[in-house]
Each structure stands twice: as C-alpha cells, then as structure tokens.
Amino acid sequence: KKFLFTEFGAAAHYAVCLRLTDGSPVVRLGEGIATALSPDGRWALSIVTEPRPHLVLLPTGPGEARSLDPGSIHTLDWAVWTPDGRGIVLSGYETGHAMRCYVLDATGGTPRPITPEGTSLYFPSSPISPDGQLLVAKSVDGRPTLFPMSGGAAQAMANLSTDDWPIRWSTDGRFLYVQHEGGKIPAPVERIEVATGKLELWKTIAPADASGASNLACIRLSDDGASYAYSYVRLLRVLYLVGDSK
C-alpha cells in the first residue's frame, strides 16, 4: 500500500519520504537516507550523517522522532529492521576494524557484532529470514552468504556469485529473491531455494519505455510478491542537424 524512498538533490538535500501507491501526495517525514519501514509500519528508519552518522526513527503518523547512537561505529553503510521490530541490523566501521554487521536494540544500547570483519549488508534489501534466524550478507569473497543471527558458522550459497544481489526472503523462508547482474535492462530476478540451492528465473523487470534507461536497481518486492518497485536512470539526448543556411 505504501513505499519509503529517499529524495535527493541540491534543493532537497536528503529527505525521507513516504508515498501511498494510490497516487496521493508525498509525505516528507524528515532528513536522512531512508532504509526501511518497521514491520508494523509505524516507523521509518533513516541514516543521518550530520553531525556524525547515527540512526533516526521517524514516525509515519503522530509522534516524535527518536535518535539511536551507534556507539563506536563511525561510518554507517546500511540498516534494516529485524522481523519482530525489536532490533535493527546495520553494517558499518569501527575504528581499527573492517566493515561488519551488527545488531542494535531498537530502544538503544550498544551494537553487537554478528558477522566477521569484511562483511556487509546488501542495500537496499530485506536480508533477514522471516523467523529472524539467518542474515544474508556479502561475505569477504563478495558472494551472498548466510550468517546465523545468534553467531556461528557461515553457510555459503550454492549457485550464487558476486553478480547476484539479494532482494528479500519469501514469507515462508524457503526462497531468496536475487537480482542477477545488477544494473542491466531488462533486469532478471531469480529465486533460489535456500535448502537445495535450486535456482530459477522468477521475473524479468524493465520500464515500459526503455529509451535511454540504464542502471535498473533498488528492486523492492511486496510481501506477497505481487507488487514491486524499482529505480533507474534515464539519459536522453537531442540530435541537431547543422547545415548551411544559404
């Protein structure tokens, strides 16, 4: 029914915006880079970079914005809600450490590392399994890899490569939807069965008018997979014929 997005530009700076799919006017929620709506739809999660990187919870209805301090993490890469809405998973840097993923209580506290150094979240994505047990993140080798949220050995995903970009889990946790070769148009979206590694084409996405279109990315799927949204760049040129006026 609604989607969250970032508006950016010289005038808007970075603004977190919400819009209903019925075409009603955009609602500007606040500053920052929009990352995700909470599972109950009451909060929008935003990354704000000034005066130092931190997380902000912006209400989608009545209420006051709340800031979350990421502690010793000085650079935030991306952040998402846990499926139960009680926590936030983020990736970023601490001084003296490589990027890794952390979990932070939605009410505040100290972020806790949950992946080894050299790992990061894919963005934008919904990387946590519906039961909250597994996180799909980019491993040191650049491939999608499963990490237990509670810690433990990582699990490589057969048939996925560095060209695959996870989008989200299916609601039953059986499948992961992935964009293959990000940016190309048409954009193939595949579905991998997590238990077996079986990979199949789910849908090919492209703008109705592909003239000048490139870099199709940021594919987002609704829970039931019936609706999707995406971003792309369109560059148009004008050709002129120059001739002798005589």
PDB file of C-alpha atoms in Angstrom:
ATOM      1  CA  LYS A   1       0.000   0.000   0.000  1.00  0.00           C
ATOM      2  CA  LYS A   2       2.916   2.378   0.558  1.00  0.00           C
ATOM      3  CA  PHE A   3       6.619   2.679  -0.023  1.00  0.00           C
ATOM      4  CA  LEU A   4       9.504   4.538   1.519  1.00  0.00           C
ATOM      5  CA  PHE A   5      12.097   6.365  -0.547  1.00  0.00           C
ATOM      6  CA  THR A   6      14.837   8.983  -0.437  1.00  0.00           C
ATOM      7  CA  GLU A   7      14.542  12.255  -2.293  1.00  0.00           C
ATOM      8  CA  PHE A   8      17.872  13.893  -3.009  1.00  0.00           C
ATOM      9  CA  GLY A   9      19.223  16.855  -4.890  1.00  0.00           C
ATOM     10  CA  ALA A  10      20.642  20.337  -4.423  1.00  0.00           C
ATOM     11  CA  ALA A  11      17.394  21.725  -3.003  1.00  0.00           C
ATOM     12  CA  ALA A  12      16.047  18.715  -1.126  1.00  0.00           C
ATOM     13  CA  HIS A  13      19.375  17.543   0.311  1.00  0.00           C
ATOM     14  CA  TYR A  14      18.444  14.048   1.556  1.00  0.00           C
ATOM     15  CA  ALA A  15      14.840  13.675   2.637  1.00  0.00           C
ATOM     16  CA  VAL A  16      12.955  10.593   3.850  1.00  0.00           C
ATOM     17  CA  CYS A  17       9.597  10.397   2.077  1.00  0.00           C
ATOM     18  CA  LEU A  18       6.544   8.156   2.190  1.00  0.00           C
ATOM     19  CA  ARG A  19       4.011   7.701  -0.562  1.00  0.00           C
ATOM     20  CA  LEU A  20       0.884   5.604  -0.935  1.00  0.00           C
ATOM     21  CA  THR A  21       0.520   3.569  -4.102  1.00  0.00           C
ATOM     22  CA  ASP A  22      -2.847   5.212  -4.807  1.00  0.00           C
ATOM     23  CA  GLY A  23      -1.027   8.296  -6.128  1.00  0.00           C
ATOM     24  CA  SER A  24      -1.791  10.550  -3.154  1.00  0.00           C
ATOM     25  CA  PRO A  25       0.739  13.291  -2.319  1.00  0.00           C
ATOM     26  CA  VAL A  26       4.175  12.500  -0.959  1.00  0.00           C
ATOM     27  CA  VAL A  27       4.649  12.901   2.792  1.00  0.00           C
ATOM     28  CA  ARG A  28       8.063  14.184   3.840  1.00  0.00           C
ATOM     29  CA  LEU A  29       8.984  12.518   7.131  1.00  0.00           C
ATOM     30  CA  GLY A  30      12.356  14.076   7.857  1.00  0.00           C
ATOM     31  CA  GLU A  31      16.029  14.260   6.951  1.00  0.00           C
ATOM     32  CA  GLY A  32      18.365  11.438   6.058  1.00  0.00           C
ATOM     33  CA  ILE A  33      18.631   8.380   3.847  1.00  0.00           C
ATOM     34  CA  ALA A  34      15.572   6.141   4.016  1.00  0.00           C
ATOM     35  CA  THR A  35      16.338   2.462   4.611  1.00  0.00           C
ATOM     36  CA  ALA A  36      13.211   0.599   5.780  1.00  0.00           C
ATOM     37  CA  LEU A  37       9.748   0.753   7.311  1.00  0.00           C
ATOM     38  CA  SER A  38       9.239  -1.039  10.604  1.00  0.00           C
ATOM     39  CA  PRO A  39       7.219  -4.286  10.373  1.00  0.00           C
ATOM     40  CA  ASP A  40       4.180  -2.534  11.875  1.00  0.00           C
ATOM     41  CA  GLY A  41       4.566   0.441   9.504  1.00  0.00           C
ATOM     42  CA  ARG A  42       4.735   2.966  12.366  1.00  0.00           C
ATOM     43  CA  TRP A  43       8.381   3.962  11.938  1.00  0.00           C
ATOM     44  CA  ALA A  44      10.738   4.776   9.108  1.00  0.00           C
ATOM     45  CA  LEU A  45      14.405   4.040   9.679  1.00  0.00           C
ATOM     46  CA  SER A  46      16.818   6.700   8.461  1.00  0.00           C
ATOM     47  CA  ILE A  47      20.590   7.170   8.357  1.00  0.00           C
ATOM     48  CA  VAL A  48      21.624  10.741   9.128  1.00  0.00           C
ATOM     49  CA  THR A  49      25.259  11.680   8.546  1.00  0.00           C
ATOM     50  CA  GLU A  50      25.491  15.034  10.359  1.00  0.00           C
ATOM     51  CA  PRO A  51      26.941  15.997  12.756  1.00  0.00           C
ATOM     52  CA  ARG A  52      28.083  12.365  12.942  1.00  0.00           C
ATOM     53  CA  PRO A  53      26.469   9.244  11.492  1.00  0.00           C
ATOM     54  CA  HIS A  54      23.532   7.994  13.536  1.00  0.00           C
ATOM     55  CA  LEU A  55      20.144   6.342  13.110  1.00  0.00           C
ATOM     56  CA  VAL A  56      16.838   8.156  13.382  1.00  0.00           C
ATOM     57  CA  LEU A  57      13.396   6.589  13.811  1.00  0.00           C
ATOM     58  CA  LEU A  58      10.846   8.807  12.083  1.00  0.00           C
ATOM     59  CA  PRO A  59       7.134   8.288  12.902  1.00  0.00           C
ATOM     60  CA  THR A  60       4.903   7.727   9.890  1.00  0.00           C
ATOM     61  CA  GLY A  61       1.995   9.163  11.878  1.00  0.00           C
ATOM     62  CA  PRO A  62       1.731  11.180  15.090  1.00  0.00           C
ATOM     63  CA  GLY A  63       4.773  11.061  17.331  1.00  0.00           C
ATOM     64  CA  GLU A  64       8.287  12.352  17.845  1.00  0.00           C
ATOM     65  CA  ALA A  65      11.451  11.277  16.026  1.00  0.00           C
ATOM     66  CA  ARG A  66      13.955   9.269  18.074  1.00  0.00           C
ATOM     67  CA  SER A  67      17.720   9.100  17.556  1.00  0.00           C
ATOM     68  CA  LEU A  68      19.812   5.960  18.107  1.00  0.00           C
ATOM     69  CA  ASP A  69      23.513   6.307  18.813  1.00  0.00           C
ATOM     70  CA  PRO A  70      25.574   3.613  17.033  1.00  0.00           C
ATOM     71  CA  GLY A  71      28.255   3.872  19.684  1.00  0.00           C
ATOM     72  CA  SER A  72      31.788   3.387  18.381  1.00  0.00           C
ATOM     73  CA  ILE A  73      30.599   2.799  14.806  1.00  0.00           C
ATOM     74  CA  HIS A  74      31.759   5.908  12.968  1.00  0.00           C
ATOM     75  CA  THR A  75      30.538   5.079   9.446  1.00  0.00           C
ATOM     76  CA  LEU A  76      27.093   3.582   8.731  1.00  0.00           C
ATOM     77  CA  ASP A  77      26.676   1.682   5.497  1.00  0.00           C
ATOM     78  CA  TRP A  78      23.067   0.430   5.737  1.00  0.00           C
ATOM     79  CA  ALA A  79      20.463  -0.567   8.322  1.00  0.00           C
ATOM     80  CA  VAL A  80      17.249  -2.656   8.432  1.00  0.00           C
ATOM     81  CA  TRP A  81      14.684  -3.770  10.988  1.00  0.00           C
ATOM     82  CA  THR A  82      14.552  -7.265  12.415  1.00  0.00           C
ATOM     83  CA  PRO A  83      11.288  -9.066  11.520  1.00  0.00           C
ATOM     84  CA  ASP A  84       9.911  -8.650  15.058  1.00  0.00           C
ATOM     85  CA  GLY A  85      10.577  -4.885  15.029  1.00  0.00           C
ATOM     86  CA  ARG A  86      12.598  -5.073  18.238  1.00  0.00           C
ATOM     87  CA  GLY A  87      16.036  -4.696  16.747  1.00  0.00           C
ATOM     88  CA  ILE A  88      17.997  -3.120  13.928  1.00  0.00           C
ATOM     89  CA  VAL A  89      20.740  -4.787  11.927  1.00  0.00           C
ATOM     90  CA  LEU A  90      23.330  -2.438  10.488  1.00  0.00           C
ATOM     91  CA  SER A  91      26.684  -2.584   8.767  1.00  0.00           C
ATOM     92  CA  GLY A  92      29.479  -0.112   9.321  1.00  0.00           C
ATOM     93  CA  TYR A  93      33.004   0.583  10.506  1.00  0.00           C
ATOM     94  CA  GLU A  94      34.560   0.866  13.911  1.00  0.00           C
ATOM     95  CA  THR A  95      37.989   2.452  14.234  1.00  0.00           C
ATOM     96  CA  GLY A  96      40.662  -0.149  13.595  1.00  0.00           C
ATOM     97  CA  HIS A  97      38.208  -2.681  12.157  1.00  0.00           C
ATOM     98  CA  ALA A  98      36.895  -3.630   8.731  1.00  0.00           C
ATOM     99  CA  MET A  99      33.204  -3.374   7.912  1.00  0.00           C
ATOM    100  CA  ARG A 100      30.924  -5.925   9.528  1.00  0.00           C
ATOM    101  CA  CYS A 101      27.285  -6.357  10.565  1.00  0.00           C
ATOM    102  CA  TYR A 102      25.860  -5.561  13.994  1.00  0.00           C
ATOM    103  CA  VAL A 103      22.528  -5.841  15.774  1.00  0.00           C
ATOM    104  CA  LEU A 104      21.206  -2.971  17.887  1.00  0.00           C
ATOM    105  CA  ASP A 105      18.160  -2.905  20.148  1.00  0.00           C
ATOM    106  CA  ALA A 106      15.515  -0.560  18.725  1.00  0.00           C
ATOM    107  CA  THR A 107      15.318   1.188  22.092  1.00  0.00           C
ATOM    108  CA  GLY A 108      19.060   1.884  22.151  1.00  0.00           C
ATOM    109  CA  GLY A 109      22.128   0.323  23.690  1.00  0.00           C
ATOM    110  CA  THR A 110      25.432  -0.966  22.347  1.00  0.00           C
ATOM    111  CA  PRO A 111      25.590  -2.588  18.883  1.00  0.00           C
ATOM    112  CA  ARG A 112      26.679  -6.246  18.980  1.00  0.00           C
ATOM    113  CA  PRO A 113      28.759  -7.739  16.115  1.00  0.00           C
ATOM    114  CA  ILE A 114      27.071 -10.713  14.413  1.00  0.00           C
ATOM    115  CA  THR A 115      29.306 -11.284  11.363  1.00  0.00           C
ATOM    116  CA  PRO A 116      33.082 -11.440  10.829  1.00  0.00           C
ATOM    117  CA  GLU A 117      35.011  -8.416   9.632  1.00  0.00           C
ATOM    118  CA  GLY A 118      34.938  -7.869   5.874  1.00  0.00           C
ATOM    119  CA  THR A 119      31.187  -8.471   5.569  1.00  0.00           C
ATOM    120  CA  SER A 120      28.393  -6.006   4.788  1.00  0.00           C
ATOM    121  CA  LEU A 121      24.681  -5.689   4.157  1.00  0.00           C
ATOM    122  CA  TYR A 122      23.327  -5.551   0.628  1.00  0.00           C
ATOM    123  CA  PHE A 123      21.328  -2.392   0.091  1.00  0.00           C
ATOM    124  CA  PRO A 124      18.548  -1.947  -0.403  1.00  0.00           C
ATOM    125  CA  SER A 125      17.395  -5.378   0.712  1.00  0.00           C
ATOM    126  CA  SER A 126      15.379  -7.252   3.322  1.00  0.00           C
ATOM    127  CA  PRO A 127      18.205  -9.589   4.363  1.00  0.00           C
ATOM    128  CA  ILE A 128      16.837 -11.291   7.497  1.00  0.00           C
ATOM    129  CA  SER A 129      14.863 -14.529   7.275  1.00  0.00           C
ATOM    130  CA  PRO A 130      11.223 -14.276   8.454  1.00  0.00           C
ATOM    131  CA  ASP A 131      11.988 -16.309  11.587  1.00  0.00           C
ATOM    132  CA  GLY A 132      14.815 -13.919  12.471  1.00  0.00           C
ATOM    133  CA  GLN A 133      17.420 -16.704  12.483  1.00  0.00           C
ATOM    134  CA  LEU A 134      19.511 -16.028   9.360  1.00  0.00           C
ATOM    135  CA  LEU A 135      21.069 -12.992   7.731  1.00  0.00           C
ATOM    136  CA  VAL A 136      22.161 -12.924   4.097  1.00  0.00           C
ATOM    137  CA  ALA A 137      25.147 -10.598   3.728  1.00  0.00           C
ATOM    138  CA  LYS A 138      28.087 -10.021   1.404  1.00  0.00           C
ATOM    139  CA  SER A 139      30.991 -12.161   2.523  1.00  0.00           C
ATOM    140  CA  VAL A 140      34.698 -11.402   2.259  1.00  0.00           C
ATOM    141  CA  ASP A 141      34.752 -13.051  -1.178  1.00  0.00           C
ATOM    142  CA  GLY A 142      31.903 -10.804  -2.385  1.00  0.00           C
ATOM    143  CA  ARG A 143      29.299 -13.578  -2.569  1.00  0.00           C
ATOM    144  CA  PRO A 144      25.908 -13.787  -0.810  1.00  0.00           C
ATOM    145  CA  THR A 145      26.409 -15.836   2.358  1.00  0.00           C
ATOM    146  CA  LEU A 146      24.122 -16.893   5.206  1.00  0.00           C
ATOM    147  CA  PHE A 147      25.127 -15.934   8.751  1.00  0.00           C
ATOM    148  CA  PRO A 148      23.280 -17.097  11.897  1.00  0.00           C
ATOM    149  CA  MET A 149      21.914 -14.060  13.752  1.00  0.00           C
ATOM    150  CA  SER A 150      22.996 -15.606  17.049  1.00  0.00           C
ATOM    151  CA  GLY A 151      26.527 -16.303  15.802  1.00  0.00           C
ATOM    152  CA  GLY A 152      28.116 -19.430  14.420  1.00  0.00           C
ATOM    153  CA  ALA A 153      29.469 -20.806  11.178  1.00  0.00           C
ATOM    154  CA  ALA A 154      28.559 -19.091   7.918  1.00  0.00           C
ATOM    155  CA  GLN A 155      26.874 -21.008   5.120  1.00  0.00           C
ATOM    156  CA  ALA A 156      27.849 -20.418   1.501  1.00  0.00           C
ATOM    157  CA  MET A 157      25.003 -20.317  -1.013  1.00  0.00           C
ATOM    158  CA  ALA A 158      25.462 -22.667  -3.944  1.00  0.00           C
ATOM    159  CA  ASN A 159      24.776 -21.256  -7.427  1.00  0.00           C
ATOM    160  CA  LEU A 160      25.067 -17.617  -6.342  1.00  0.00           C
ATOM    161  CA  SER A 161      28.017 -15.461  -7.393  1.00  0.00           C
ATOM    162  CA  THR A 162      29.352 -11.943  -6.937  1.00  0.00           C
ATOM    163  CA  ASP A 163      26.934 -10.893  -9.721  1.00  0.00           C
ATOM    164  CA  ASP A 164      23.895 -11.756  -7.572  1.00  0.00           C
ATOM    165  CA  TRP A 165      22.277  -9.156  -5.313  1.00  0.00           C
ATOM    166  CA  PRO A 166      19.762 -10.469  -2.724  1.00  0.00           C
ATOM    167  CA  ILE A 167      16.466  -8.566  -2.607  1.00  0.00           C
ATOM    168  CA  ARG A 168      14.384 -10.313   0.051  1.00  0.00           C
ATOM    169  CA  TRP A 169      13.229 -13.618   1.500  1.00  0.00           C
ATOM    170  CA  SER A 170       9.908 -15.205   0.664  1.00  0.00           C
ATOM    171  CA  THR A 171       7.429 -15.025   3.552  1.00  0.00           C
ATOM    172  CA  ASP A 172       7.775 -18.766   4.237  1.00  0.00           C
ATOM    173  CA  GLY A 173      11.579 -18.534   4.365  1.00  0.00           C
ATOM    174  CA  ARG A 174      12.088 -21.115   1.614  1.00  0.00           C
ATOM    175  CA  PHE A 175      13.406 -18.777  -1.067  1.00  0.00           C
ATOM    176  CA  LEU A 176      15.599 -15.771  -1.621  1.00  0.00           C
ATOM    177  CA  TYR A 177      14.855 -13.405  -4.496  1.00  0.00           C
ATOM    178  CA  VAL A 178      18.016 -12.073  -6.137  1.00  0.00           C
ATOM    179  CA  GLN A 179      18.766  -9.617  -8.911  1.00  0.00           C
ATOM    180  CA  HIS A 180      21.305 -11.029 -11.334  1.00  0.00           C
ATOM    181  CA  GLU A 181      23.888  -8.741 -12.925  1.00  0.00           C
ATOM    182  CA  GLY A 182      22.634  -5.547 -11.263  1.00  0.00           C
ATOM    183  CA  GLY A 183      22.001  -2.557 -13.461  1.00  0.00           C
ATOM    184  CA  LYS A 184      21.228  -4.266 -16.744  1.00  0.00           C
ATOM    185  CA  ILE A 185      17.904  -3.738 -18.506  1.00  0.00           C
ATOM    186  CA  PRO A 186      15.854  -5.894 -18.703  1.00  0.00           C
ATOM    187  CA  ALA A 187      16.701  -6.966 -15.130  1.00  0.00           C
ATOM    188  CA  PRO A 188      16.398 -10.711 -14.448  1.00  0.00           C
ATOM    189  CA  VAL A 189      15.182 -11.543 -10.947  1.00  0.00           C
ATOM    190  CA  GLU A 190      15.808 -15.110  -9.863  1.00  0.00           C
ATOM    191  CA  ARG A 191      14.577 -17.190  -6.971  1.00  0.00           C
ATOM    192  CA  ILE A 192      16.858 -19.594  -5.111  1.00  0.00           C
ATOM    193  CA  GLU A 193      15.594 -22.344  -2.826  1.00  0.00           C
ATOM    194  CA  VAL A 194      17.748 -21.925   0.266  1.00  0.00           C
ATOM    195  CA  ALA A 195      17.751 -25.590   1.327  1.00  0.00           C
ATOM    196  CA  THR A 196      18.691 -27.054  -2.067  1.00  0.00           C
ATOM    197  CA  GLY A 197      20.350 -24.226  -3.989  1.00  0.00           C
ATOM    198  CA  LYS A 198      17.910 -24.697  -6.879  1.00  0.00           C
ATOM    199  CA  LEU A 199      17.849 -21.507  -8.942  1.00  0.00           C
ATOM    200  CA  GLU A 200      15.083 -20.418 -11.307  1.00  0.00           C
ATOM    201  CA  LEU A 201      14.064 -17.267 -13.160  1.00  0.00           C
ATOM    202  CA  TRP A 202      11.163 -15.582 -11.365  1.00  0.00           C
ATOM    203  CA  LYS A 203      10.531 -12.410 -13.387  1.00  0.00           C
ATOM    204  CA  THR A 204      12.245 -10.067 -15.818  1.00  0.00           C
ATOM    205  CA  ILE A 205      11.742  -6.405 -14.954  1.00  0.00           C
ATOM    206  CA  ALA A 206      12.050  -3.446 -17.318  1.00  0.00           C
ATOM    207  CA  PRO A 207      10.488   0.012 -17.726  1.00  0.00           C
ATOM    208  CA  ALA A 208       7.587   0.184 -20.174  1.00  0.00           C
ATOM    209  CA  ASP A 209       9.658   2.685 -22.156  1.00  0.00           C
ATOM    210  CA  ALA A 210      13.333   1.729 -22.019  1.00  0.00           C
ATOM    211  CA  SER A 211      14.537   4.673 -24.123  1.00  0.00           C
ATOM    212  CA  GLY A 212      17.742   5.989 -22.557  1.00  0.00           C
ATOM    213  CA  ALA A 213      17.216   3.826 -19.461  1.00  0.00           C
ATOM    214  CA  SER A 214      20.133   2.269 -17.569  1.00  0.00           C
ATOM    215  CA  ASN A 215      21.228   1.137 -14.123  1.00  0.00           C
ATOM    216  CA  LEU A 216      17.990  -0.511 -13.016  1.00  0.00           C
ATOM    217  CA  ALA A 217      18.457  -1.213  -9.318  1.00  0.00           C
ATOM    218  CA  CYS A 218      16.862  -0.931  -5.875  1.00  0.00           C
ATOM    219  CA  ILE A 219      14.237  -3.549  -6.694  1.00  0.00           C
ATOM    220  CA  ARG A 220      11.785  -3.955  -3.816  1.00  0.00           C
ATOM    221  CA  LEU A 221       9.094  -6.636  -3.569  1.00  0.00           C
ATOM    222  CA  SER A 222       5.930  -6.647  -1.514  1.00  0.00           C
ATOM    223  CA  ASP A 223       5.472  -9.489   0.973  1.00  0.00           C
ATOM    224  CA  ASP A 224       3.273 -11.477  -1.391  1.00  0.00           C
ATOM    225  CA  GLY A 225       5.487 -10.808  -4.406  1.00  0.00           C
ATOM    226  CA  ALA A 226       2.548  -9.388  -6.342  1.00  0.00           C
ATOM    227  CA  SER A 227       3.894  -5.826  -6.426  1.00  0.00           C
ATOM    228  CA  TYR A 228       7.336  -4.386  -6.914  1.00  0.00           C
ATOM    229  CA  ALA A 229       9.117  -1.058  -7.234  1.00  0.00           C
ATOM    230  CA  TYR A 230      12.499  -0.108  -8.634  1.00  0.00           C
ATOM    231  CA  SER A 231      14.720   2.806  -9.599  1.00  0.00           C
ATOM    232  CA  TYR A 232      16.581   3.503 -12.813  1.00  0.00           C
ATOM    233  CA  VAL A 233      18.426   6.265 -14.603  1.00  0.00           C
ATOM    234  CA  ARG A 234      17.175   7.799 -17.853  1.00  0.00           C
ATOM    235  CA  LEU A 235      19.545   9.845 -20.022  1.00  0.00           C
ATOM    236  CA  LEU A 236      18.046  11.475 -23.096  1.00  0.00           C
ATOM    237  CA  ARG A 237      19.839  13.391 -25.816  1.00  0.00           C
ATOM    238  CA  VAL A 238      18.675  15.756 -28.551  1.00  0.00           C
ATOM    239  CA  LEU A 239      20.158  15.468 -32.030  1.00  0.00           C
ATOM    240  CA  TYR A 240      20.605  18.574 -34.155  1.00  0.00           C
ATOM    241  CA  LEU A 241      21.202  18.877 -37.866  1.00  0.00           C
ATOM    242  CA  VAL A 242      23.510  21.768 -38.691  1.00  0.00           C
ATOM    243  CA  GLY A 243      23.594  22.949 -42.283  1.00  0.00           C
ATOM    244  CA  ASP A 244      24.415  25.898 -44.465  1.00  0.00           C
ATOM    245  CA  SER A 245      21.634  28.485 -44.219  1.00  0.00           C
ATOM    246  CA  LYS A 246      22.282  29.771 -47.764  1.00  0.00           C
TER     247      LYS A 246
END
